[in-house]
Amino acid sequence: MQKRKSPFKKDISERIKAIRSTMGLLQKDFAQKLGFAEKTISTIETKRQLPTIPLITSLMKNFNISSSWLLTGEGEMYNKKDEPESSQLEL
């Protein structure tokens, strides 16, 4: 029996890679800014692992990424500057 791949895994992995690419950062530098290991970023970007809540929170906080865009792909990548940042995810 073959495992079905999660569409969430594919989409969020691509969005995380897009954030890093937009910033012009290597995986090593991106991971360092987020406080995670380079291997963690690599396994997420290659769709072998889903990001953890702490990593998602760190992305939103450190790079002002919209939680809606990160989790669903809808809306803008970045929060507007005048909108209050939320450090908690709405699950």
PDB file of C-alpha atoms in Angstrom:
ATOM      1  CA  MET A   1       0.000   0.000   0.000  1.00  0.00           C
ATOM      2  CA  GLN A   2       1.428   3.361  -1.060  1.00  0.00           C
ATOM      3  CA  LYS A   3       1.389   6.357   1.299  1.00  0.00           C
ATOM      4  CA  ARG A   4      -0.492   9.416   0.097  1.00  0.00           C
ATOM      5  CA  LYS A   5       1.463  12.646   0.240  1.00  0.00           C
ATOM      6  CA  SER A   6      -0.025  15.558   2.118  1.00  0.00           C
ATOM      7  CA  PRO A   7      -0.805  18.571  -0.108  1.00  0.00           C
ATOM      8  CA  PHE A   8      -0.114  20.746   2.950  1.00  0.00           C
ATOM      9  CA  LYS A   9       3.418  19.367   3.115  1.00  0.00           C
ATOM     10  CA  LYS A  10       4.109  20.249  -0.520  1.00  0.00           C
ATOM     11  CA  ASP A  11       2.674  23.728  -0.334  1.00  0.00           C
ATOM     12  CA  ILE A  12       4.221  24.891   2.922  1.00  0.00           C
ATOM     13  CA  SER A  13       7.604  23.478   1.925  1.00  0.00           C
ATOM     14  CA  GLU A  14       7.516  25.496  -1.277  1.00  0.00           C
ATOM     15  CA  ARG A  15       6.449  28.636   0.581  1.00  0.00           C
ATOM     16  CA  ILE A  16       9.282  28.284   3.101  1.00  0.00           C
ATOM     17  CA  LYS A  17      11.762  27.880   0.255  1.00  0.00           C
ATOM     18  CA  ALA A  18      10.217  30.959  -1.415  1.00  0.00           C
ATOM     19  CA  ILE A  19      10.784  33.007   1.760  1.00  0.00           C
ATOM     20  CA  ARG A  20      14.427  31.971   1.885  1.00  0.00           C
ATOM     21  CA  SER A  21      14.934  32.629  -1.826  1.00  0.00           C
ATOM     22  CA  THR A  22      13.259  36.045  -1.589  1.00  0.00           C
ATOM     23  CA  MET A  23      15.652  36.934   1.221  1.00  0.00           C
ATOM     24  CA  GLY A  24      18.603  35.757  -0.867  1.00  0.00           C
ATOM     25  CA  LEU A  25      19.813  33.493   1.936  1.00  0.00           C
ATOM     26  CA  LEU A  26      21.557  30.145   1.866  1.00  0.00           C
ATOM     27  CA  GLN A  27      19.904  27.387   3.903  1.00  0.00           C
ATOM     28  CA  LYS A  28      22.697  27.713   6.474  1.00  0.00           C
ATOM     29  CA  ASP A  29      22.136  31.459   6.976  1.00  0.00           C
ATOM     30  CA  PHE A  30      18.353  31.125   6.922  1.00  0.00           C
ATOM     31  CA  ALA A  31      18.476  28.377   9.553  1.00  0.00           C
ATOM     32  CA  GLN A  32      20.799  30.446  11.736  1.00  0.00           C
ATOM     33  CA  LYS A  33      18.466  33.462  11.632  1.00  0.00           C
ATOM     34  CA  LEU A  34      15.576  31.208  12.657  1.00  0.00           C
ATOM     35  CA  GLY A  35      17.528  29.389  15.366  1.00  0.00           C
ATOM     36  CA  PHE A  36      17.327  25.969  13.711  1.00  0.00           C
ATOM     37  CA  ALA A  37      19.782  23.539  12.123  1.00  0.00           C
ATOM     38  CA  GLU A  38      20.539  23.736   8.405  1.00  0.00           C
ATOM     39  CA  LYS A  39      19.457  20.092   8.108  1.00  0.00           C
ATOM     40  CA  THR A  40      16.004  21.031   9.416  1.00  0.00           C
ATOM     41  CA  ILE A  41      15.542  23.601   6.643  1.00  0.00           C
ATOM     42  CA  SER A  42      16.851  21.144   4.058  1.00  0.00           C
ATOM     43  CA  THR A  43      14.443  18.367   5.080  1.00  0.00           C
ATOM     44  CA  ILE A  44      11.503  20.780   5.049  1.00  0.00           C
ATOM     45  CA  GLU A  45      12.365  22.243   1.652  1.00  0.00           C
ATOM     46  CA  THR A  46      12.781  18.764   0.170  1.00  0.00           C
ATOM     47  CA  LYS A  47       9.382  17.767   1.577  1.00  0.00           C
ATOM     48  CA  ARG A  48      10.734  15.064   3.877  1.00  0.00           C
ATOM     49  CA  GLN A  49       9.497  16.796   7.045  1.00  0.00           C
ATOM     50  CA  LEU A  50       6.769  19.239   7.986  1.00  0.00           C
ATOM     51  CA  PRO A  51       7.810  22.405   9.818  1.00  0.00           C
ATOM     52  CA  THR A  52       7.219  22.497  13.553  1.00  0.00           C
ATOM     53  CA  ILE A  53       5.073  25.120  15.260  1.00  0.00           C
ATOM     54  CA  PRO A  54       8.216  26.774  16.749  1.00  0.00           C
ATOM     55  CA  LEU A  55       9.758  27.058  13.259  1.00  0.00           C
ATOM     56  CA  ILE A  56       6.541  28.495  11.804  1.00  0.00           C
ATOM     57  CA  THR A  57       6.329  30.977  14.673  1.00  0.00           C
ATOM     58  CA  SER A  58       9.969  31.962  14.173  1.00  0.00           C
ATOM     59  CA  LEU A  59       9.365  32.569  10.440  1.00  0.00           C
ATOM     60  CA  MET A  60       6.384  34.790  11.193  1.00  0.00           C
ATOM     61  CA  LYS A  61       8.179  36.744  13.911  1.00  0.00           C
ATOM     62  CA  ASN A  62      11.645  37.147  12.358  1.00  0.00           C
ATOM     63  CA  PHE A  63      10.558  37.857   8.781  1.00  0.00           C
ATOM     64  CA  ASN A  64       7.093  39.404   9.341  1.00  0.00           C
ATOM     65  CA  ILE A  65       5.454  36.585   7.355  1.00  0.00           C
ATOM     66  CA  SER A  66       1.679  36.371   7.222  1.00  0.00           C
ATOM     67  CA  SER A  67       0.391  33.243   8.961  1.00  0.00           C
ATOM     68  CA  SER A  68      -2.442  32.986   6.439  1.00  0.00           C
ATOM     69  CA  TRP A  69      -0.049  33.022   3.484  1.00  0.00           C
ATOM     70  CA  LEU A  70       2.399  30.633   5.136  1.00  0.00           C
ATOM     71  CA  LEU A  71      -0.233  28.062   6.078  1.00  0.00           C
ATOM     72  CA  THR A  72      -2.630  28.336   3.126  1.00  0.00           C
ATOM     73  CA  GLY A  73      -0.905  30.286   0.371  1.00  0.00           C
ATOM     74  CA  GLU A  74      -3.675  32.887   0.427  1.00  0.00           C
ATOM     75  CA  GLY A  75      -3.074  36.606   0.742  1.00  0.00           C
ATOM     76  CA  GLU A  76       0.241  38.431   0.824  1.00  0.00           C
ATOM     77  CA  MET A  77       3.537  36.905   1.960  1.00  0.00           C
ATOM     78  CA  TYR A  78       4.274  39.740   4.378  1.00  0.00           C
ATOM     79  CA  ASN A  79       2.139  41.350   7.049  1.00  0.00           C
ATOM     80  CA  LYS A  80       1.417  45.013   6.475  1.00  0.00           C
ATOM     81  CA  LYS A  81       3.642  47.227   8.610  1.00  0.00           C
ATOM     82  CA  ASP A  82       0.729  48.870  10.427  1.00  0.00           C
ATOM     83  CA  GLU A  83      -0.915  45.556  11.353  1.00  0.00           C
ATOM     84  CA  PRO A  84      -0.087  44.153  14.793  1.00  0.00           C
ATOM     85  CA  GLU A  85       2.051  41.024  14.711  1.00  0.00           C
ATOM     86  CA  SER A  86       0.787  37.899  16.382  1.00  0.00           C
ATOM     87  CA  SER A  87       3.304  35.490  17.812  1.00  0.00           C
ATOM     88  CA  GLN A  88       0.651  32.817  18.248  1.00  0.00           C
ATOM     89  CA  LEU A  89      -0.945  30.718  15.564  1.00  0.00           C
ATOM     90  CA  GLU A  90      -4.677  30.400  15.340  1.00  0.00           C
ATOM     91  CA  LEU A  91      -5.319  26.678  15.025  1.00  0.00           C
TER      92      LEU A  91
END
